[in-house]
Amino acid sequence: MDDLAATNRTDGEKGAAELAAAPGTDTGPMPGGRAQPKTDKSEATRALILETAMRLFQERGYEKTTMRAIATEAGVSVGNAYYYFSAKEFLIQGFYDRMTHDHAADARRRMAHTRDFAERLQIALASWLDTAAPYHEFAAQFFRTAADPTSSLSPFSNESHPARATAVELFREVLQGSDLAPKLDAELGELLPDVLWLHLMIVVLYWVFDRTEDTERTREFVRRSTPMAARLINLSRYRVFRPIVRDAKGLIQDFILPTIGKTAVK
């Protein structure tokens, strides 16, 4: 991890391994070189660093924002900044974690009073677009880092498992809280949350490159594609479509799910 931090460092500063940890800080890294907060104070410090980084990314751009600048703006030492995020790139992972939890909380609140599957799915996707909206201007910079299939910051990596698991669990709730869930084949119902998360990844990719006002084209894509996806899933419960459903399940199990990291790297 020290080698990775040294490789990724762009501002010529010492990393966490080369600087003494601040007195009273907690030990124990999170996946991706992130320190695991164990007290309210350390959690607050980590949140402050992340909030400051997100603001500076918006104001100055990702490439022009250094870890030293983030630490200075946050009022912490550079060593403390590296203690929580071993390189600037890992702030992206912190961004994923926070936004995924914010999205899940917002989507649960919005869909609490409907059981219609198509409506619940559209709410969950629209909620993601609203939650991510403040970060759209520098999303392409994040995407360049995350798009590398060998990167630990890829949404498909083992290191991204915590955020991905939160999102998949949300889509499990989208399905299980709907009127469609009791009618589906149990095995298909178990696979669908992962498939719905992959659908979100398609929406995210479209959103990254969308330059329309308020990303209206992406929102329209969600409005038009969601009912279609819901109808296809609904049709899967009919006997005449069972052979196709079995083939689809086989493709998902053999070619799609194995590409998604399942565990967080310790």
PDB file of C-alpha atoms in Angstrom:
ATOM      1  CA  MET A   1       0.000   0.000   0.000  1.00  0.00           C
ATOM      2  CA  ASP A   2       2.918   2.358   0.735  1.00  0.00           C
ATOM      3  CA  ASP A   3       4.236   1.720  -2.785  1.00  0.00           C
ATOM      4  CA  LEU A   4       0.810   2.460  -4.243  1.00  0.00           C
ATOM      5  CA  ALA A   5       0.507   5.670  -2.280  1.00  0.00           C
ATOM      6  CA  ALA A   6       3.979   6.738  -3.380  1.00  0.00           C
ATOM      7  CA  THR A   7       3.188   5.968  -7.017  1.00  0.00           C
ATOM      8  CA  ASN A   8      -0.090   7.895  -6.965  1.00  0.00           C
ATOM      9  CA  ARG A   9       1.257  10.925  -5.079  1.00  0.00           C
ATOM     10  CA  THR A  10       1.388  13.929  -7.391  1.00  0.00           C
ATOM     11  CA  ASP A  11       2.376  16.808  -5.126  1.00  0.00           C
ATOM     12  CA  GLY A  12       5.747  15.601  -3.876  1.00  0.00           C
ATOM     13  CA  GLU A  13       4.657  15.189  -0.273  1.00  0.00           C
ATOM     14  CA  LYS A  14       5.321  12.414   2.179  1.00  0.00           C
ATOM     15  CA  GLY A  15       2.601   9.831   2.635  1.00  0.00           C
ATOM     16  CA  ALA A  16       1.037   8.360   5.703  1.00  0.00           C
ATOM     17  CA  ALA A  17       3.730   5.728   6.132  1.00  0.00           C
ATOM     18  CA  GLU A  18       6.426   8.407   6.131  1.00  0.00           C
ATOM     19  CA  LEU A  19       4.737  10.799   8.547  1.00  0.00           C
ATOM     20  CA  ALA A  20       3.938  10.144  12.171  1.00  0.00           C
ATOM     21  CA  ALA A  21       0.263   9.628  12.822  1.00  0.00           C
ATOM     22  CA  ALA A  22      -1.327  12.386  14.831  1.00  0.00           C
ATOM     23  CA  PRO A  23      -1.676  11.643  18.537  1.00  0.00           C
ATOM     24  CA  GLY A  24      -4.893   9.889  19.364  1.00  0.00           C
ATOM     25  CA  THR A  25      -5.625   8.756  15.819  1.00  0.00           C
ATOM     26  CA  ASP A  26      -6.989   5.260  15.308  1.00  0.00           C
ATOM     27  CA  THR A  27      -5.299   2.352  13.606  1.00  0.00           C
ATOM     28  CA  GLY A  28      -6.609  -0.162  11.133  1.00  0.00           C
ATOM     29  CA  PRO A  29      -6.948   0.544   7.414  1.00  0.00           C
ATOM     30  CA  MET A  30     -10.102   0.287   5.387  1.00  0.00           C
ATOM     31  CA  PRO A  31      -9.877  -1.322   1.936  1.00  0.00           C
ATOM     32  CA  GLY A  32      -8.103   0.932  -0.525  1.00  0.00           C
ATOM     33  CA  GLY A  33      -5.758   2.453   2.031  1.00  0.00           C
ATOM     34  CA  ARG A  34      -8.488   4.242   3.953  1.00  0.00           C
ATOM     35  CA  ALA A  35      -8.208   4.510   7.726  1.00  0.00           C
ATOM     36  CA  GLN A  36     -11.201   3.147   9.599  1.00  0.00           C
ATOM     37  CA  PRO A  37     -12.584   5.798  11.961  1.00  0.00           C
ATOM     38  CA  LYS A  38     -13.279   4.392  15.416  1.00  0.00           C
ATOM     39  CA  THR A  39     -14.320   7.487  17.331  1.00  0.00           C
ATOM     40  CA  ASP A  40     -16.691  10.354  16.685  1.00  0.00           C
ATOM     41  CA  LYS A  41     -13.709  12.704  16.441  1.00  0.00           C
ATOM     42  CA  SER A  42     -11.867  10.608  13.861  1.00  0.00           C
ATOM     43  CA  GLU A  43     -15.059  10.114  11.848  1.00  0.00           C
ATOM     44  CA  ALA A  44     -15.606  13.873  11.901  1.00  0.00           C
ATOM     45  CA  THR A  45     -12.019  14.478  10.742  1.00  0.00           C
ATOM     46  CA  ARG A  46     -12.358  11.999   7.890  1.00  0.00           C
ATOM     47  CA  ALA A  47     -15.684  13.551   6.849  1.00  0.00           C
ATOM     48  CA  LEU A  48     -14.153  17.046   6.962  1.00  0.00           C
ATOM     49  CA  ILE A  49     -11.270  15.991   4.694  1.00  0.00           C
ATOM     50  CA  LEU A  50     -13.675  14.393   2.223  1.00  0.00           C
ATOM     51  CA  GLU A  51     -16.074  17.373   2.240  1.00  0.00           C
ATOM     52  CA  THR A  52     -13.160  19.751   1.681  1.00  0.00           C
ATOM     53  CA  ALA A  53     -11.811  17.643  -1.174  1.00  0.00           C
ATOM     54  CA  MET A  54     -15.191  17.520  -2.905  1.00  0.00           C
ATOM     55  CA  ARG A  55     -15.516  21.300  -2.653  1.00  0.00           C
ATOM     56  CA  LEU A  56     -12.024  21.909  -4.022  1.00  0.00           C
ATOM     57  CA  PHE A  57     -12.570  19.425  -6.835  1.00  0.00           C
ATOM     58  CA  GLN A  58     -15.624  21.446  -7.836  1.00  0.00           C
ATOM     59  CA  GLU A  59     -13.828  24.785  -7.545  1.00  0.00           C
ATOM     60  CA  ARG A  60     -10.412  23.921  -9.006  1.00  0.00           C
ATOM     61  CA  GLY A  61     -10.830  20.585 -10.768  1.00  0.00           C
ATOM     62  CA  TYR A  62      -9.520  17.211  -9.698  1.00  0.00           C
ATOM     63  CA  GLU A  63      -6.108  17.426 -11.381  1.00  0.00           C
ATOM     64  CA  LYS A  64      -5.267  20.839  -9.907  1.00  0.00           C
ATOM     65  CA  THR A  65      -6.223  19.923  -6.347  1.00  0.00           C
ATOM     66  CA  THR A  66      -3.373  18.520  -4.249  1.00  0.00           C
ATOM     67  CA  MET A  67      -3.476  16.666  -0.965  1.00  0.00           C
ATOM     68  CA  ARG A  68      -1.564  19.569   0.620  1.00  0.00           C
ATOM     69  CA  ALA A  69      -4.252  22.012  -0.534  1.00  0.00           C
ATOM     70  CA  ILE A  70      -6.988  19.755   0.835  1.00  0.00           C
ATOM     71  CA  ALA A  71      -5.215  19.451   4.190  1.00  0.00           C
ATOM     72  CA  THR A  72      -4.643  23.203   4.400  1.00  0.00           C
ATOM     73  CA  GLU A  73      -8.265  24.030   3.618  1.00  0.00           C
ATOM     74  CA  ALA A  74      -9.482  21.418   6.097  1.00  0.00           C
ATOM     75  CA  GLY A  75      -7.156  22.712   8.824  1.00  0.00           C
ATOM     76  CA  VAL A  76      -5.391  19.381   9.364  1.00  0.00           C
ATOM     77  CA  SER A  77      -1.817  18.246   8.859  1.00  0.00           C
ATOM     78  CA  VAL A  78      -0.786  16.653   5.583  1.00  0.00           C
ATOM     79  CA  GLY A  79       0.096  13.523   7.558  1.00  0.00           C
ATOM     80  CA  ASN A  80      -3.409  13.366   8.989  1.00  0.00           C
ATOM     81  CA  ALA A  81      -4.910  13.730   5.508  1.00  0.00           C
ATOM     82  CA  TYR A  82      -2.791  10.828   4.266  1.00  0.00           C
ATOM     83  CA  TYR A  83      -3.719   8.815   7.345  1.00  0.00           C
ATOM     84  CA  TYR A  84      -7.357   8.758   6.238  1.00  0.00           C
ATOM     85  CA  PHE A  85      -6.708   8.685   2.465  1.00  0.00           C
ATOM     86  CA  SER A  86      -3.359   7.196   1.461  1.00  0.00           C
ATOM     87  CA  ALA A  87      -3.430   9.046  -1.898  1.00  0.00           C
ATOM     88  CA  LYS A  88      -5.631  11.605  -3.568  1.00  0.00           C
ATOM     89  CA  GLU A  89      -7.183   8.948  -5.775  1.00  0.00           C
ATOM     90  CA  PHE A  90      -8.639   7.204  -2.727  1.00  0.00           C
ATOM     91  CA  LEU A  91     -10.813  10.217  -2.049  1.00  0.00           C
ATOM     92  CA  ILE A  92     -12.814   8.902  -5.002  1.00  0.00           C
ATOM     93  CA  GLN A  93     -13.477   5.744  -3.007  1.00  0.00           C
ATOM     94  CA  GLY A  94     -14.607   7.859  -0.070  1.00  0.00           C
ATOM     95  CA  PHE A  95     -16.856   9.761  -2.455  1.00  0.00           C
ATOM     96  CA  TYR A  96     -18.380   6.472  -3.674  1.00  0.00           C
ATOM     97  CA  ASP A  97     -18.998   5.324  -0.113  1.00  0.00           C
ATOM     98  CA  ARG A  98     -20.684   8.515   1.016  1.00  0.00           C
ATOM     99  CA  MET A  99     -22.770   9.061  -2.095  1.00  0.00           C
ATOM    100  CA  THR A 100     -23.961   5.448  -2.130  1.00  0.00           C
ATOM    101  CA  HIS A 101     -25.242   5.757   1.439  1.00  0.00           C
ATOM    102  CA  ASP A 102     -26.857   9.142   0.710  1.00  0.00           C
ATOM    103  CA  HIS A 103     -28.507   7.684  -2.385  1.00  0.00           C
ATOM    104  CA  ALA A 104     -29.839   4.640  -0.537  1.00  0.00           C
ATOM    105  CA  ALA A 105     -31.331   6.775   2.252  1.00  0.00           C
ATOM    106  CA  ASP A 106     -32.972   9.172  -0.213  1.00  0.00           C
ATOM    107  CA  ALA A 107     -34.367   6.389  -2.431  1.00  0.00           C
ATOM    108  CA  ARG A 108     -35.832   4.492   0.557  1.00  0.00           C
ATOM    109  CA  ARG A 109     -37.598   7.618   1.708  1.00  0.00           C
ATOM    110  CA  ARG A 110     -39.028   8.358  -1.746  1.00  0.00           C
ATOM    111  CA  MET A 111     -40.326   4.853  -2.501  1.00  0.00           C
ATOM    112  CA  ALA A 112     -41.716   4.130   0.965  1.00  0.00           C
ATOM    113  CA  HIS A 113     -45.338   4.552  -0.098  1.00  0.00           C
ATOM    114  CA  THR A 114     -45.453   2.643  -3.383  1.00  0.00           C
ATOM    115  CA  ARG A 115     -45.342  -1.059  -4.172  1.00  0.00           C
ATOM    116  CA  ASP A 116     -45.404  -0.784  -7.965  1.00  0.00           C
ATOM    117  CA  PHE A 117     -42.108  -2.288  -9.153  1.00  0.00           C
ATOM    118  CA  ALA A 118     -41.613  -0.014 -12.173  1.00  0.00           C
ATOM    119  CA  GLU A 119     -42.273   3.064 -10.065  1.00  0.00           C
ATOM    120  CA  ARG A 120     -39.909   1.921  -7.316  1.00  0.00           C
ATOM    121  CA  LEU A 121     -37.146   1.228  -9.840  1.00  0.00           C
ATOM    122  CA  GLN A 122     -37.570   4.608 -11.518  1.00  0.00           C
ATOM    123  CA  ILE A 123     -37.513   6.329  -8.121  1.00  0.00           C
ATOM    124  CA  ALA A 124     -34.259   4.587  -7.211  1.00  0.00           C
ATOM    125  CA  LEU A 125     -32.566   5.603 -10.475  1.00  0.00           C
ATOM    126  CA  ALA A 126     -33.872   9.188 -10.394  1.00  0.00           C
ATOM    127  CA  SER A 127     -32.706   9.457  -6.788  1.00  0.00           C
ATOM    128  CA  TRP A 128     -29.177   8.547  -7.866  1.00  0.00           C
ATOM    129  CA  LEU A 129     -29.199  11.287 -10.507  1.00  0.00           C
ATOM    130  CA  ASP A 130     -30.349  13.858  -7.948  1.00  0.00           C
ATOM    131  CA  THR A 131     -27.787  12.732  -5.365  1.00  0.00           C
ATOM    132  CA  ALA A 132     -24.948  12.822  -7.888  1.00  0.00           C
ATOM    133  CA  ALA A 133     -25.977  16.090  -9.565  1.00  0.00           C
ATOM    134  CA  PRO A 134     -23.612  18.396  -7.599  1.00  0.00           C
ATOM    135  CA  TYR A 135     -20.616  16.361  -8.784  1.00  0.00           C
ATOM    136  CA  HIS A 136     -21.407  16.134 -12.478  1.00  0.00           C
ATOM    137  CA  GLU A 137     -18.915  18.788 -13.559  1.00  0.00           C
ATOM    138  CA  PHE A 138     -15.907  16.709 -12.540  1.00  0.00           C
ATOM    139  CA  ALA A 139     -17.472  13.259 -12.969  1.00  0.00           C
ATOM    140  CA  ALA A 140     -15.489  12.610 -16.153  1.00  0.00           C
ATOM    141  CA  GLN A 141     -12.236  13.032 -14.222  1.00  0.00           C
ATOM    142  CA  PHE A 142     -13.410  10.447 -11.708  1.00  0.00           C
ATOM    143  CA  PHE A 143     -14.501   8.159 -14.520  1.00  0.00           C
ATOM    144  CA  ARG A 144     -11.028   8.169 -16.108  1.00  0.00           C
ATOM    145  CA  THR A 145      -9.593   6.758 -12.893  1.00  0.00           C
ATOM    146  CA  ALA A 146     -12.420   4.332 -12.161  1.00  0.00           C
ATOM    147  CA  ALA A 147     -12.689   3.031 -15.736  1.00  0.00           C
ATOM    148  CA  ASP A 148      -9.356   1.209 -15.547  1.00  0.00           C
ATOM    149  CA  PRO A 149     -10.391  -2.448 -15.050  1.00  0.00           C
ATOM    150  CA  THR A 150      -7.236  -3.121 -13.020  1.00  0.00           C
ATOM    151  CA  SER A 151      -7.806  -0.174 -10.693  1.00  0.00           C
ATOM    152  CA  SER A 152      -8.905  -0.764  -7.123  1.00  0.00           C
ATOM    153  CA  LEU A 153     -11.163   2.255  -7.650  1.00  0.00           C
ATOM    154  CA  SER A 154     -13.226   0.531 -10.337  1.00  0.00           C
ATOM    155  CA  PRO A 155     -16.835   0.047  -9.198  1.00  0.00           C
ATOM    156  CA  PHE A 156     -16.325  -3.649 -10.059  1.00  0.00           C
ATOM    157  CA  SER A 157     -13.244  -4.124  -7.868  1.00  0.00           C
ATOM    158  CA  ASN A 158     -12.978  -5.947  -4.560  1.00  0.00           C
ATOM    159  CA  GLU A 159     -12.076  -2.676  -2.866  1.00  0.00           C
ATOM    160  CA  SER A 160     -15.364  -1.134  -4.031  1.00  0.00           C
ATOM    161  CA  HIS A 161     -17.350  -3.999  -2.531  1.00  0.00           C
ATOM    162  CA  PRO A 162     -18.724  -2.024   0.490  1.00  0.00           C
ATOM    163  CA  ALA A 163     -20.277   0.709  -1.675  1.00  0.00           C
ATOM    164  CA  ARG A 164     -21.457  -1.795  -4.280  1.00  0.00           C
ATOM    165  CA  ALA A 165     -23.029  -4.017  -1.609  1.00  0.00           C
ATOM    166  CA  THR A 166     -24.962  -1.016  -0.281  1.00  0.00           C
ATOM    167  CA  ALA A 167     -26.283  -0.273  -3.769  1.00  0.00           C
ATOM    168  CA  VAL A 168     -27.181  -3.906  -4.509  1.00  0.00           C
ATOM    169  CA  GLU A 169     -29.019  -4.128  -1.192  1.00  0.00           C
ATOM    170  CA  LEU A 170     -31.045  -1.060  -2.172  1.00  0.00           C
ATOM    171  CA  PHE A 171     -32.103  -2.746  -5.411  1.00  0.00           C
ATOM    172  CA  ARG A 172     -32.964  -5.855  -3.406  1.00  0.00           C
ATOM    173  CA  GLU A 173     -35.331  -3.650  -1.405  1.00  0.00           C
ATOM    174  CA  VAL A 174     -36.689  -2.139  -4.626  1.00  0.00           C
ATOM    175  CA  LEU A 175     -37.702  -5.643  -5.697  1.00  0.00           C
ATOM    176  CA  GLN A 176     -38.691  -7.203  -2.382  1.00  0.00           C
ATOM    177  CA  GLY A 177     -40.865  -4.262  -1.380  1.00  0.00           C
ATOM    178  CA  SER A 178     -42.757  -4.421  -4.665  1.00  0.00           C
ATOM    179  CA  ASP A 179     -45.902  -6.222  -5.780  1.00  0.00           C
ATOM    180  CA  LEU A 180     -43.812  -8.154  -8.323  1.00  0.00           C
ATOM    181  CA  ALA A 181     -41.484  -9.963  -5.892  1.00  0.00           C
ATOM    182  CA  PRO A 182     -43.887 -12.776  -4.823  1.00  0.00           C
ATOM    183  CA  LYS A 183     -44.624 -13.620  -8.459  1.00  0.00           C
ATOM    184  CA  LEU A 184     -41.027 -14.152  -9.624  1.00  0.00           C
ATOM    185  CA  ASP A 185     -38.979 -17.323  -9.775  1.00  0.00           C
ATOM    186  CA  ALA A 186     -36.965 -17.359  -6.525  1.00  0.00           C
ATOM    187  CA  GLU A 187     -33.624 -17.918  -8.240  1.00  0.00           C
ATOM    188  CA  LEU A 188     -34.208 -15.069 -10.668  1.00  0.00           C
ATOM    189  CA  GLY A 189     -35.291 -12.864  -7.783  1.00  0.00           C
ATOM    190  CA  GLU A 190     -31.964 -13.563  -6.084  1.00  0.00           C
ATOM    191  CA  LEU A 191     -29.982 -12.518  -9.173  1.00  0.00           C
ATOM    192  CA  LEU A 192     -31.997  -9.439 -10.080  1.00  0.00           C
ATOM    193  CA  PRO A 193     -30.514  -6.977  -7.546  1.00  0.00           C
ATOM    194  CA  ASP A 194     -27.072  -7.408  -9.128  1.00  0.00           C
ATOM    195  CA  VAL A 195     -28.569  -7.025 -12.600  1.00  0.00           C
ATOM    196  CA  LEU A 196     -30.425  -3.878 -11.559  1.00  0.00           C
ATOM    197  CA  TRP A 197     -27.167  -2.476 -10.191  1.00  0.00           C
ATOM    198  CA  LEU A 198     -25.578  -3.139 -13.596  1.00  0.00           C
ATOM    199  CA  HIS A 199     -28.473  -1.223 -15.144  1.00  0.00           C
ATOM    200  CA  LEU A 200     -27.552   1.669 -12.844  1.00  0.00           C
ATOM    201  CA  MET A 201     -23.960   1.457 -14.123  1.00  0.00           C
ATOM    202  CA  ILE A 202     -25.271   1.942 -17.673  1.00  0.00           C
ATOM    203  CA  VAL A 203     -27.194   5.001 -16.484  1.00  0.00           C
ATOM    204  CA  VAL A 204     -24.039   6.308 -14.769  1.00  0.00           C
ATOM    205  CA  LEU A 205     -21.982   5.895 -17.941  1.00  0.00           C
ATOM    206  CA  TYR A 206     -24.566   7.813 -19.967  1.00  0.00           C
ATOM    207  CA  TRP A 207     -24.749  10.490 -17.237  1.00  0.00           C
ATOM    208  CA  VAL A 208     -20.972  11.039 -17.221  1.00  0.00           C
ATOM    209  CA  PHE A 209     -21.008  12.091 -20.870  1.00  0.00           C
ATOM    210  CA  ASP A 210     -24.345  13.922 -20.796  1.00  0.00           C
ATOM    211  CA  ARG A 211     -23.903  17.673 -21.316  1.00  0.00           C
ATOM    212  CA  THR A 212     -27.570  18.645 -21.520  1.00  0.00           C
ATOM    213  CA  GLU A 213     -28.978  21.029 -18.915  1.00  0.00           C
ATOM    214  CA  ASP A 214     -29.667  19.184 -15.642  1.00  0.00           C
ATOM    215  CA  THR A 215     -28.602  16.021 -17.521  1.00  0.00           C
ATOM    216  CA  GLU A 216     -32.087  15.928 -19.004  1.00  0.00           C
ATOM    217  CA  ARG A 217     -31.215  13.308 -21.633  1.00  0.00           C
ATOM    218  CA  THR A 218     -30.133  10.892 -18.911  1.00  0.00           C
ATOM    219  CA  ARG A 219     -33.319  11.572 -16.983  1.00  0.00           C
ATOM    220  CA  GLU A 220     -35.355  10.913 -20.100  1.00  0.00           C
ATOM    221  CA  PHE A 221     -33.380   7.704 -20.685  1.00  0.00           C
ATOM    222  CA  VAL A 222     -34.352   6.579 -17.180  1.00  0.00           C
ATOM    223  CA  ARG A 223     -38.006   7.529 -17.709  1.00  0.00           C
ATOM    224  CA  ARG A 224     -38.215   5.551 -20.965  1.00  0.00           C
ATOM    225  CA  SER A 225     -36.007   2.560 -20.193  1.00  0.00           C
ATOM    226  CA  THR A 226     -37.346   1.763 -16.722  1.00  0.00           C
ATOM    227  CA  PRO A 227     -40.886   0.746 -17.768  1.00  0.00           C
ATOM    228  CA  MET A 228     -39.378  -1.414 -20.516  1.00  0.00           C
ATOM    229  CA  ALA A 229     -37.082  -3.183 -18.046  1.00  0.00           C
ATOM    230  CA  ALA A 230     -39.974  -3.661 -15.634  1.00  0.00           C
ATOM    231  CA  ARG A 231     -42.145  -5.208 -18.355  1.00  0.00           C
ATOM    232  CA  LEU A 232     -39.394  -7.643 -19.368  1.00  0.00           C
ATOM    233  CA  ILE A 233     -38.886  -8.711 -15.764  1.00  0.00           C
ATOM    234  CA  ASN A 234     -42.633  -9.089 -15.304  1.00  0.00           C
ATOM    235  CA  LEU A 235     -42.895 -11.295 -18.409  1.00  0.00           C
ATOM    236  CA  SER A 236     -40.301 -13.668 -16.941  1.00  0.00           C
ATOM    237  CA  ARG A 237     -42.892 -15.122 -14.559  1.00  0.00           C
ATOM    238  CA  TYR A 238     -44.950 -16.637 -17.391  1.00  0.00           C
ATOM    239  CA  ARG A 239     -44.328 -20.270 -18.296  1.00  0.00           C
ATOM    240  CA  VAL A 240     -43.853 -19.604 -22.014  1.00  0.00           C
ATOM    241  CA  PHE A 241     -40.798 -17.460 -21.225  1.00  0.00           C
ATOM    242  CA  ARG A 242     -39.215 -19.913 -18.760  1.00  0.00           C
ATOM    243  CA  PRO A 243     -36.655 -21.313 -21.287  1.00  0.00           C
ATOM    244  CA  ILE A 244     -35.473 -17.776 -22.080  1.00  0.00           C
ATOM    245  CA  VAL A 245     -35.329 -16.950 -18.378  1.00  0.00           C
ATOM    246  CA  ARG A 246     -33.193 -20.032 -17.696  1.00  0.00           C
ATOM    247  CA  ASP A 247     -30.817 -19.060 -20.523  1.00  0.00           C
ATOM    248  CA  ALA A 248     -30.610 -15.503 -19.180  1.00  0.00           C
ATOM    249  CA  LYS A 249     -29.874 -16.755 -15.664  1.00  0.00           C
ATOM    250  CA  GLY A 250     -27.091 -18.936 -17.046  1.00  0.00           C
ATOM    251  CA  LEU A 251     -25.494 -15.998 -18.857  1.00  0.00           C
ATOM    252  CA  ILE A 252     -25.701 -13.816 -15.751  1.00  0.00           C
ATOM    253  CA  GLN A 253     -24.235 -16.490 -13.498  1.00  0.00           C
ATOM    254  CA  ASP A 254     -21.480 -17.569 -15.877  1.00  0.00           C
ATOM    255  CA  PHE A 255     -20.371 -14.326 -17.501  1.00  0.00           C
ATOM    256  CA  ILE A 256     -21.574 -11.295 -15.535  1.00  0.00           C
ATOM    257  CA  LEU A 257     -21.453 -12.036 -11.812  1.00  0.00           C
ATOM    258  CA  PRO A 258     -17.925 -13.537 -11.924  1.00  0.00           C
ATOM    259  CA  THR A 259     -16.569 -10.178 -13.140  1.00  0.00           C
ATOM    260  CA  ILE A 260     -17.813  -8.364 -10.033  1.00  0.00           C
ATOM    261  CA  GLY A 261     -15.576  -8.411  -6.967  1.00  0.00           C
ATOM    262  CA  LYS A 262     -17.402  -9.936  -4.024  1.00  0.00           C
ATOM    263  CA  THR A 263     -15.195  -9.239  -1.045  1.00  0.00           C
ATOM    264  CA  ALA A 264     -13.302  -6.316   0.340  1.00  0.00           C
ATOM    265  CA  VAL A 265      -9.532  -6.650   0.375  1.00  0.00           C
ATOM    266  CA  LYS A 266      -8.160  -6.668   3.922  1.00  0.00           C
TER     267      LYS A 266
END
